[in-house]
mmCIF file of C-alpha atoms in Angstrom:
data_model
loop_
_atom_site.group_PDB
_atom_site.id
_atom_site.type_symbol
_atom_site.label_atom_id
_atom_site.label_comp_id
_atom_site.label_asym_id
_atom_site.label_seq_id
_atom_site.Cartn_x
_atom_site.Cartn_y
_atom_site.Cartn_z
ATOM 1 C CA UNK N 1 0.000 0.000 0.000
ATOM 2 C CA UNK N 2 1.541 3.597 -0.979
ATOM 3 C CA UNK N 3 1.991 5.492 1.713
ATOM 4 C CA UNK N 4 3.250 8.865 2.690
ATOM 5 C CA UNK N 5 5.906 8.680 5.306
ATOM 6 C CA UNK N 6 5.882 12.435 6.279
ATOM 7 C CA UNK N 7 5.453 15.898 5.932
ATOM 8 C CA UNK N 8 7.248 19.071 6.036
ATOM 9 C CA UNK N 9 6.138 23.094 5.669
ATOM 10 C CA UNK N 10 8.583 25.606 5.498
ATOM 11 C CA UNK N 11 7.844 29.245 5.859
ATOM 12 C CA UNK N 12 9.218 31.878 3.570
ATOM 13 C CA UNK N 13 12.018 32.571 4.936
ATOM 14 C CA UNK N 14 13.449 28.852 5.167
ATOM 15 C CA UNK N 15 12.652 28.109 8.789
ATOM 16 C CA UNK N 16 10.937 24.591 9.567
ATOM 17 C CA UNK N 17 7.763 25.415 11.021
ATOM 18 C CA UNK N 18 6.354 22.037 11.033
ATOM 19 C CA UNK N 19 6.993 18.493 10.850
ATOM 20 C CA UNK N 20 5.700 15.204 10.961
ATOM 21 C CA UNK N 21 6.255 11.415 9.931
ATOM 22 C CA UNK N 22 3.601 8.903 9.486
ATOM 23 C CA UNK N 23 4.501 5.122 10.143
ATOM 24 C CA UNK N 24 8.072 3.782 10.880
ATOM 25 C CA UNK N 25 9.437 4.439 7.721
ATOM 26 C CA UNK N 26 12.118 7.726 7.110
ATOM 27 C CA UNK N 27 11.659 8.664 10.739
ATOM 28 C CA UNK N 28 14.203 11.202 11.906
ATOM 29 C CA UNK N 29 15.286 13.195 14.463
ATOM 30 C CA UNK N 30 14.888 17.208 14.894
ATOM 31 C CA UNK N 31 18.280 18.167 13.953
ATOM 32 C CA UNK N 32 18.067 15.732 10.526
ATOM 33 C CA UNK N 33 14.373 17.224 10.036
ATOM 34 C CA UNK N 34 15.679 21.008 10.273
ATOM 35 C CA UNK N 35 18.814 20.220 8.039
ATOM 36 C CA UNK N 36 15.944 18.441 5.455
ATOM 37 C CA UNK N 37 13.928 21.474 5.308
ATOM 38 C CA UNK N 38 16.898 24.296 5.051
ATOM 39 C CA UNK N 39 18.955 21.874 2.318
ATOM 40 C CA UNK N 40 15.425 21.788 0.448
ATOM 41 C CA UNK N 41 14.734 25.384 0.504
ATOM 42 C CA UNK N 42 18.236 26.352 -0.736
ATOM 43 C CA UNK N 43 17.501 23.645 -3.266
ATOM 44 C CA UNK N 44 14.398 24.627 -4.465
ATOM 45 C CA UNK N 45 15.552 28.225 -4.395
ATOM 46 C CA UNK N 46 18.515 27.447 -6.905
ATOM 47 C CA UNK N 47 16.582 24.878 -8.858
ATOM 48 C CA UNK N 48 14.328 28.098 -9.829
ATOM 49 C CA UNK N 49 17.786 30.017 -10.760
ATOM 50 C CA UNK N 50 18.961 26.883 -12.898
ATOM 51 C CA UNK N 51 15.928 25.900 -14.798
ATOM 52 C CA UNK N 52 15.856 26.508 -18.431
ATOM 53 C CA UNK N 53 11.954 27.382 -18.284
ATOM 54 C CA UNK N 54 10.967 31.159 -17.999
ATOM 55 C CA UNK N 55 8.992 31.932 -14.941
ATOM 56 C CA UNK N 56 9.650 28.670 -13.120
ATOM 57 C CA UNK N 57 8.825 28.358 -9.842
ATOM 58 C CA UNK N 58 10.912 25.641 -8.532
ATOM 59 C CA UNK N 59 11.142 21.776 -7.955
ATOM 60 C CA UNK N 60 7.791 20.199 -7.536
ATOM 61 C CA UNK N 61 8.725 16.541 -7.627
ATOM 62 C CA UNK N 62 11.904 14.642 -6.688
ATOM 63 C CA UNK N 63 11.861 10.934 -7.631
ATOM 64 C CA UNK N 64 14.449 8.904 -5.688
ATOM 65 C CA UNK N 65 14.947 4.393 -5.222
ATOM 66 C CA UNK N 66 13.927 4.819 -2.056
ATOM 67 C CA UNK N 67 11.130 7.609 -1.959
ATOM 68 C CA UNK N 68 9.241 10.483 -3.737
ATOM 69 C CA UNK N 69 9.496 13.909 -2.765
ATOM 70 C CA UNK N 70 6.360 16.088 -3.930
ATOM 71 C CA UNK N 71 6.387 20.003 -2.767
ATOM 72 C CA UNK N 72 3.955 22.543 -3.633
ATOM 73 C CA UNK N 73 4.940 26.365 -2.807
ATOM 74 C CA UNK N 74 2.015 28.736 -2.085
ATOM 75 C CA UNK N 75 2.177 32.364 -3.850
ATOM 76 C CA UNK N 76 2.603 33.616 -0.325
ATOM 77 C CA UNK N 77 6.291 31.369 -0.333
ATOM 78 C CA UNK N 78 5.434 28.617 1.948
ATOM 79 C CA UNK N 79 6.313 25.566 1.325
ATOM 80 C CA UNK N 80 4.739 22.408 1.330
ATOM 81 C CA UNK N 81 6.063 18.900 1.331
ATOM 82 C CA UNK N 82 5.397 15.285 1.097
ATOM 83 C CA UNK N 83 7.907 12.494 1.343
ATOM 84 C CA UNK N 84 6.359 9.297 0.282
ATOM 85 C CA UNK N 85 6.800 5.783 -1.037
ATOM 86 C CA UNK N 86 7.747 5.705 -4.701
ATOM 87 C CA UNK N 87 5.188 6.002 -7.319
ATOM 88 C CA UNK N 88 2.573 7.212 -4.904
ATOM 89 C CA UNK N 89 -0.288 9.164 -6.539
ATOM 90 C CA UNK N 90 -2.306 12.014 -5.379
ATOM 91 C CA UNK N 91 0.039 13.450 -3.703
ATOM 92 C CA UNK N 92 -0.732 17.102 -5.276
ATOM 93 C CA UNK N 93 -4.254 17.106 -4.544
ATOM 94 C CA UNK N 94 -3.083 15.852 -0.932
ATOM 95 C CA UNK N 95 -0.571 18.879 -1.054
ATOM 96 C CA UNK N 96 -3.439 21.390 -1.822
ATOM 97 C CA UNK N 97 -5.995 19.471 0.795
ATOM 98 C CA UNK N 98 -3.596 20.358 3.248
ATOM 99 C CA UNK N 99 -2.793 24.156 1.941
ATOM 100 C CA UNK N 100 -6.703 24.443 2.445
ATOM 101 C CA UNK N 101 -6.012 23.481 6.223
ATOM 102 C CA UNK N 102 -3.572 25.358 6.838
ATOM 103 C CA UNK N 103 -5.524 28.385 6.030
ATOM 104 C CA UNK N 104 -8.066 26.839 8.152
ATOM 105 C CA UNK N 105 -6.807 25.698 11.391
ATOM 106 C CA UNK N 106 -3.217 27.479 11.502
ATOM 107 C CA UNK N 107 -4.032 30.965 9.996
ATOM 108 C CA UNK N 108 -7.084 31.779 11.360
ATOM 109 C CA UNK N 109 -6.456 30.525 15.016
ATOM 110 C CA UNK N 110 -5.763 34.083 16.578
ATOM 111 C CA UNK N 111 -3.212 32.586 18.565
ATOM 112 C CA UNK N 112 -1.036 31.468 16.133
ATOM 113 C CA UNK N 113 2.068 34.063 15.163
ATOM 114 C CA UNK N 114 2.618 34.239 11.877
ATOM 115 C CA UNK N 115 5.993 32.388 10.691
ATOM 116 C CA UNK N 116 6.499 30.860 13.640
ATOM 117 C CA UNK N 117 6.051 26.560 14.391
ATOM 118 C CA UNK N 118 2.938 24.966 14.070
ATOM 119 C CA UNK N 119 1.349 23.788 16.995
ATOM 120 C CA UNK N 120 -2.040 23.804 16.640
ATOM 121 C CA UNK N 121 -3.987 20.593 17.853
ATOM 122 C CA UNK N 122 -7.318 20.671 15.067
ATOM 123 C CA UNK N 123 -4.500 21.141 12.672
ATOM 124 C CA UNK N 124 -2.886 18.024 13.766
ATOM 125 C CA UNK N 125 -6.541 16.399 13.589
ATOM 126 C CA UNK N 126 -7.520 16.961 10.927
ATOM 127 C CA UNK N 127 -3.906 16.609 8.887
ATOM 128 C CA UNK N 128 -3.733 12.690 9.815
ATOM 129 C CA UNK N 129 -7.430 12.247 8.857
ATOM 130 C CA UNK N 130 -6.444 13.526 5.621
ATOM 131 C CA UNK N 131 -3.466 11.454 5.244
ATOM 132 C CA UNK N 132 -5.118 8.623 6.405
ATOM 133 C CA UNK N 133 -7.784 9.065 3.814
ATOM 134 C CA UNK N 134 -5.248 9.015 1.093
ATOM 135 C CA UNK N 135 -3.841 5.958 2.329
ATOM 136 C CA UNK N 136 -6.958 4.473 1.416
ATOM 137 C CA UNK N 137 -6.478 6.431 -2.051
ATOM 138 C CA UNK N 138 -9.743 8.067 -1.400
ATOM 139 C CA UNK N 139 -8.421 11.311 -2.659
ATOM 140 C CA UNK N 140 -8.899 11.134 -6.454
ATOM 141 C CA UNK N 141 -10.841 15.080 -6.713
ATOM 142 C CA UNK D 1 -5.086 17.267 -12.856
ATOM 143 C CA UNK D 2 -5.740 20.121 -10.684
ATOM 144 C CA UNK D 3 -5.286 23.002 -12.947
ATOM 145 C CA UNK D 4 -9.023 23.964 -13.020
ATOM 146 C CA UNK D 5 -8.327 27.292 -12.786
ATOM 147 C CA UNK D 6 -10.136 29.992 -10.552
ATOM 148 C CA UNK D 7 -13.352 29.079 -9.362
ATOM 149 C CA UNK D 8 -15.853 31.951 -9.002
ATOM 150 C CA UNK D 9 -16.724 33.732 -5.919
ATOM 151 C CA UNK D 10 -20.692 32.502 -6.141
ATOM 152 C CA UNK D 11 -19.381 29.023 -5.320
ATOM 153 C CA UNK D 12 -17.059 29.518 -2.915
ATOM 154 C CA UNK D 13 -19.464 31.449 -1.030
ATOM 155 C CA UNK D 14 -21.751 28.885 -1.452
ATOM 156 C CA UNK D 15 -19.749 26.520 0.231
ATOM 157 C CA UNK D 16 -18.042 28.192 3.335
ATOM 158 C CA UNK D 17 -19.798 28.160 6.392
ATOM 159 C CA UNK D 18 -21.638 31.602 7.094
ATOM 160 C CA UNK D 19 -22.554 33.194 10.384
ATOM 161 C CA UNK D 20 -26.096 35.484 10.588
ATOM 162 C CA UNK D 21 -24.996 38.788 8.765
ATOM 163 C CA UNK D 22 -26.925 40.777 11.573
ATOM 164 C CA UNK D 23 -24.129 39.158 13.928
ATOM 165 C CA UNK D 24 -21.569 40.061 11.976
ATOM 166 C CA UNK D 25 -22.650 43.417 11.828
ATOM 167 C CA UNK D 26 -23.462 44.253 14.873
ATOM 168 C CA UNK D 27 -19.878 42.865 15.790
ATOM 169 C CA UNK D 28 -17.821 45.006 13.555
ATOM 170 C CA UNK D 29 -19.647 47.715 14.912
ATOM 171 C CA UNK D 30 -19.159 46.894 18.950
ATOM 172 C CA UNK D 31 -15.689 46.848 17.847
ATOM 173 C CA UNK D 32 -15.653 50.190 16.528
ATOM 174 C CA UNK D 33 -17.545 51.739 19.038
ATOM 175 C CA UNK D 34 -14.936 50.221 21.950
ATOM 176 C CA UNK D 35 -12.080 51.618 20.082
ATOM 177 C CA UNK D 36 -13.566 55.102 20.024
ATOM 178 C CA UNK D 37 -14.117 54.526 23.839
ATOM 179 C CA UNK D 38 -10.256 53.621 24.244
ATOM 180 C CA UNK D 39 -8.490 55.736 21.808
ATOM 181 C CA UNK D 40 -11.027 58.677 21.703
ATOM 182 C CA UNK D 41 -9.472 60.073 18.931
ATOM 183 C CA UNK D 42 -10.983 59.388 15.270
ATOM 184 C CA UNK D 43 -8.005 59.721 13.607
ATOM 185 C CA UNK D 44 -6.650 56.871 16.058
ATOM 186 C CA UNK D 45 -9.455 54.350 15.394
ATOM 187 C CA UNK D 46 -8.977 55.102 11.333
ATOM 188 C CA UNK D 47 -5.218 53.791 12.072
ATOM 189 C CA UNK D 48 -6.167 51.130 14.246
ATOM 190 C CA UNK D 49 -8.940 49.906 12.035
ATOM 191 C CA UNK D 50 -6.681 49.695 9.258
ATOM 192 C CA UNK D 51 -3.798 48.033 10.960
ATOM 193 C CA UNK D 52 -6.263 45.245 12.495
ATOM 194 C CA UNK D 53 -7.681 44.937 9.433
ATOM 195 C CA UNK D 54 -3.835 44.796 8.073
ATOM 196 C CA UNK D 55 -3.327 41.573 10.238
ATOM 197 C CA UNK D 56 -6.603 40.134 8.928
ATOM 198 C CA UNK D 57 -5.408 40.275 5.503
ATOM 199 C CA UNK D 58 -1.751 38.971 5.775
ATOM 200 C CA UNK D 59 -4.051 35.673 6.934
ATOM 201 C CA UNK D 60 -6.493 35.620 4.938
ATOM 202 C CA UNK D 61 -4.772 35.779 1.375
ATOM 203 C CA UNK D 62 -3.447 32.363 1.688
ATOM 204 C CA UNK D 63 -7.160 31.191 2.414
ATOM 205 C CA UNK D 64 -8.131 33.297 -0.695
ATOM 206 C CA UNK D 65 -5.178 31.971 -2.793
ATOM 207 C CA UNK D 66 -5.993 28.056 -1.640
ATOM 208 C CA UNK D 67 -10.058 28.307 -1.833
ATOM 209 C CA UNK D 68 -10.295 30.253 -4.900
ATOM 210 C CA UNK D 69 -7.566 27.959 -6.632
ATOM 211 C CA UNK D 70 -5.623 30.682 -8.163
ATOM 212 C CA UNK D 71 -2.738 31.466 -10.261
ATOM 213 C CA UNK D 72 -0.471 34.409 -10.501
ATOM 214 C CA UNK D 73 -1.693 37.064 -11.910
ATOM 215 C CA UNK D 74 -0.267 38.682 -14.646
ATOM 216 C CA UNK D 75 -0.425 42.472 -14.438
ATOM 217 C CA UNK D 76 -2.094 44.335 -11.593
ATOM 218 C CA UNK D 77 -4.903 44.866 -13.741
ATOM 219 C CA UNK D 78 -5.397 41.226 -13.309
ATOM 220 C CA UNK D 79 -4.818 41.513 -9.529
ATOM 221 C CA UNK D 80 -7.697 44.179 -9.041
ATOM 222 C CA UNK D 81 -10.211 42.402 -10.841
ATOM 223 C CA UNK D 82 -9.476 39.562 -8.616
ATOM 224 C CA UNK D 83 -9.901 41.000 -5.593
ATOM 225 C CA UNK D 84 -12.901 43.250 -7.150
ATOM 226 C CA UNK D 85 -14.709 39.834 -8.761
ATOM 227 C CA UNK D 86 -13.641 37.082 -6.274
ATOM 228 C CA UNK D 87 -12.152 38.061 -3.137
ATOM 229 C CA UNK D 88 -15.128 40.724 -2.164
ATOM 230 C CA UNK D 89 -17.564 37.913 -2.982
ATOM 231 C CA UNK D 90 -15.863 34.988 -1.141
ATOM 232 C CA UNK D 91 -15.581 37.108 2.385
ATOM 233 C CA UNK D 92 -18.156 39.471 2.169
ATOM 234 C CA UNK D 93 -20.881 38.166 -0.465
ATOM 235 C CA UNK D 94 -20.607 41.466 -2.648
ATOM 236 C CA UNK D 95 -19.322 42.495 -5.774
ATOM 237 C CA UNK D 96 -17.096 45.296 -6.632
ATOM 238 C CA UNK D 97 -16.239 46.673 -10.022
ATOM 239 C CA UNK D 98 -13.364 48.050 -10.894
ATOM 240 C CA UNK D 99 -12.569 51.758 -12.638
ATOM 241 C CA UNK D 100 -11.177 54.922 -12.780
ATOM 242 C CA UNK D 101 -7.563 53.289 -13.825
ATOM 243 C CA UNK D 102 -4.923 55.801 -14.670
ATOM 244 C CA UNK D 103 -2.619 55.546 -17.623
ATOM 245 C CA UNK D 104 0.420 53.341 -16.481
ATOM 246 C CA UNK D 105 -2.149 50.815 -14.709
ATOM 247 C CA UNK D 106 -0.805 51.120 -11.151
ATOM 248 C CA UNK D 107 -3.820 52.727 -9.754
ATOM 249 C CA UNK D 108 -8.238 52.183 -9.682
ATOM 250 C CA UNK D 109 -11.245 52.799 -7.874
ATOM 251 C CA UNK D 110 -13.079 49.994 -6.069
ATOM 252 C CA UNK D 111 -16.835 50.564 -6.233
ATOM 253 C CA UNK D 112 -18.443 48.764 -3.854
ATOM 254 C CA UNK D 113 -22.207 47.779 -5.095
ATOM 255 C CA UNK D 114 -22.989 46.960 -1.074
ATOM 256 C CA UNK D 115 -21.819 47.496 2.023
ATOM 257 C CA UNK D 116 -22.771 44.535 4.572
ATOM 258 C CA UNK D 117 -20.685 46.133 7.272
ATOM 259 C CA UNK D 118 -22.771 49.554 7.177
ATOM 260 C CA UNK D 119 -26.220 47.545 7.729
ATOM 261 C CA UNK D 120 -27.355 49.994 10.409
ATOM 262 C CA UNK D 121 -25.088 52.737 10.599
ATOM 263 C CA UNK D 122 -25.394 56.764 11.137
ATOM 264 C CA UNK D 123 -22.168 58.509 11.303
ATOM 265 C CA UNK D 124 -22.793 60.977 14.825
ATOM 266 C CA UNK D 125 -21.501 64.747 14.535
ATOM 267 C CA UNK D 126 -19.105 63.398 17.122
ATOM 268 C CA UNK D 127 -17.659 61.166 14.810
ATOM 269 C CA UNK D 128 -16.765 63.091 11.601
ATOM 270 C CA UNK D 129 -13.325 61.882 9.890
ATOM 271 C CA UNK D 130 -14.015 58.669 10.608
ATOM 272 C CA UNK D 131 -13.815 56.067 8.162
ATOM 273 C CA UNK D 132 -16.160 53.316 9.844
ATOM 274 C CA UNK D 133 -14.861 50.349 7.258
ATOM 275 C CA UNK D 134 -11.601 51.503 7.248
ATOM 276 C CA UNK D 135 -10.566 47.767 8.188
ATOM 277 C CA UNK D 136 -11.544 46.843 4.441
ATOM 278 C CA UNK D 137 -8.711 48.910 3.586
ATOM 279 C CA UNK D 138 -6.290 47.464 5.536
ATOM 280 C CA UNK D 139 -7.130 43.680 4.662
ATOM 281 C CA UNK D 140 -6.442 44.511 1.041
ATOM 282 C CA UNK D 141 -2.786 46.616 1.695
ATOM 283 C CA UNK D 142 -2.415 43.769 3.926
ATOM 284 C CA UNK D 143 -3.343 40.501 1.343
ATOM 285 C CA UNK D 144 -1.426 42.512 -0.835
ATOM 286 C CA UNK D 145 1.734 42.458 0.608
ATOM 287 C CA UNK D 146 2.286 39.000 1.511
ATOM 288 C CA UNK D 147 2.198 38.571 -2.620
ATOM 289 C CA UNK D 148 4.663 40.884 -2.511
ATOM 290 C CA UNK D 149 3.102 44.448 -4.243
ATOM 291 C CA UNK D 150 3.325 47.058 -1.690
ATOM 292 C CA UNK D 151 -0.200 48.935 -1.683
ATOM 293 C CA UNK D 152 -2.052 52.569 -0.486
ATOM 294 C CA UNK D 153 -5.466 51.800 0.009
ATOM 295 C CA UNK D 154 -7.566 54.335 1.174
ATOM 296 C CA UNK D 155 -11.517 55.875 1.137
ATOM 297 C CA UNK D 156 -12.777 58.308 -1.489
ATOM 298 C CA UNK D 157 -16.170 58.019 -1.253
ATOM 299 C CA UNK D 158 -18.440 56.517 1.318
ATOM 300 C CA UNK D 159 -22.145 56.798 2.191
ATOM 301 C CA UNK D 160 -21.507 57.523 5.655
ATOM 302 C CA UNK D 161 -20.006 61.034 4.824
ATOM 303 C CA UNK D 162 -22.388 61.857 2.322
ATOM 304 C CA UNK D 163 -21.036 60.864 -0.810
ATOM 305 C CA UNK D 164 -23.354 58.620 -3.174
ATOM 306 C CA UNK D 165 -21.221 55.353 -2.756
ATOM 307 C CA UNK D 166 -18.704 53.028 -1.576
ATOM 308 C CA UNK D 167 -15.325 53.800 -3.505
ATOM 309 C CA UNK D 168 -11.756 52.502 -2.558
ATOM 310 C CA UNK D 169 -8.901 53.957 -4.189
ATOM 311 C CA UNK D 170 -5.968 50.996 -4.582
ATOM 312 C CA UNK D 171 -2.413 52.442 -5.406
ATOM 313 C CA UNK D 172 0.141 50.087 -6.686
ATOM 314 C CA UNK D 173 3.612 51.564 -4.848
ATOM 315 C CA UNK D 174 5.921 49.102 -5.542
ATOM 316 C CA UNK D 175 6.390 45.468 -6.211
ATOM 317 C CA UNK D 176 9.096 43.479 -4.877
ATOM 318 C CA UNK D 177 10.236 40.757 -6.872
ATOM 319 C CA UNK D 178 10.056 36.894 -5.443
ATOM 320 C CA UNK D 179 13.779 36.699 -5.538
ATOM 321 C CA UNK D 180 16.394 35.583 -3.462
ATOM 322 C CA UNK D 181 18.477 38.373 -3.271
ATOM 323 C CA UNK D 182 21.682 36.441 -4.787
ATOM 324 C CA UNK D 183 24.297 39.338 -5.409
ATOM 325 C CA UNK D 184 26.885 37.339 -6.531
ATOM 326 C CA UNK D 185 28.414 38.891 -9.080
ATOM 327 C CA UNK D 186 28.506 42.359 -8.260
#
């Protein structure tokens, strides 16, 4: 079964402002998590400065033996990611479910500062019951 | 797949949850009336109100950006319409239209068609200069700015004071490109 082993945001400036892993699979620790996210934002950042393509806004999938790496970058510069089993699908519309809460359940609790680390219980609810519903590839919108 | 490109404010606003507009209201307005209390000046409140409304809007673009499924825009042209046609429906359930542009495109009037905020509102003598929905203002400079395009928004015409509508001016002040700033080579 595909599965997505975890999850990263980044805010704009390059700072890890959330993370989690889902099943046993890629677990790390915080220091490997934090060097993940500022090596993929510096990343991303240059890809944008390499790629041939006018207007292109960076790396949106990275296809490795062991795993897939899908990001999707808001036009406010945050960054989403997924890391996931190879070949996964779904995984934008999973990126985009979990933009929409976000917006929801981070931005729009009052007592959440802006750029600053996620924590933010509903968020955490309802972010595994979205993951879990793609592990049951229920997600085809 | 999910390129299906912006969806229109009638079904978004459809499809959020919605509180009783009298509520709303009558909120906005206890605020405004508890700020006159603290501050007592008018001049204060207008500043407050737009720099709450400021904080509103640095949150609620990415909610406009995500539910409205949105693209860059191309021009600022594009960007006004947006918020004109879309955004004013999807928070507020009105329309806007968009006019008075001036020649290098950086600049238009916001006509508002209704005003759910002004319900049940008469300005008091007490309360000249003050722009009662001056928070509108600063939700836009604010949205704005977290796309990077550095905004003036301000009143030009409002019922309240006597003129014949609801008209926001939008100045375009500078934009600040996405980039890293990689100065490498100079």
């Amino acid at each position: 079964m595909a599965a997505v082993y975890s999850l990263f945001i980044i805010n704009k400036s390059g700072g890890l402002i959330f993370y989690k892993d889902y099943g046993s699979s890629g677990r790390m620790d915080t220091n490997d998590s934090l060097r993940v996210a500022s090596l993929w934002h510096s990343m991303h950042a240059i890809s944008q400065q390499l790629s041939p393509t006018v207007g292109c806004s960076g790396i949106e999938l990275l296809e490795a033996d062991t795993f897939d790496l899908h990001c999707f970058q808001s036009l406010t510069g945050t960054k989403f990611f997924v890391v996931s089993e190879p070949g996964t699908q779904h995984m934008e519309a999973l990126l985009k479910v979990i933009y929409e809460l976000y917006t929801d359940y981070v931005l729009k609790n009052p007592f959440y500062e802006m750029e600053m680390p996620i924590r933010c219980e509903l968020f955490d609810l309802n972010l595994s019951q979205a993951v879990q519903k793609d592990r049951v590839a229920l997600l085809g919108r | 797949m999910p390129t299906a490109g912006p969806r229109s404010g009638d079904a978004i606003f459809a499809n959020v949850e919605r509180v009783n507009a009298e509520l709303f209201t009558l909120t906005y307005g206890a605020i405004v009336r508890q700020l006159l209390t603290d501050l007592e000046e008018v001049e204060e409140v207008n500043k407050q109100l737009d720099q709450m409304g400021y904080n509103i809007g640095t949150r609620l673009i990415d909610e406009f950006l995500a539910k409205a499924n949105i693209s860059r825009c191309v021009d600022f042209k594009e960007t006004a319409e947006m918020i004109a046609k879309v955004g004013f429906k999807m928070f507020l359930g009105v329309t806007a239209s968009v006019t008075n542009w001036d020649i290098e495109g950086t600049c238009c009037n916001m006509v508002l068609e209704e005003n759910p905020l002004v319900d049940f509102v008469e300005l008091p003598d007490t309360c000249q200069g003050l722009y009662y929905c001056n928070v509108l203002c600063g939700v836009i400079r604010g949205a704005l700015e977290m796309v990077s395009m550095k905004t003036e928004v301000t009143w030009v015409r409002d019922v309240l004071r006597g003129d014949d509508s609801y008209e926001l001016q939008v100045k375009l002040l500078k934009q600040v490109p996405q980039e890293y700033p990689y100065k490498d080579d100079e």
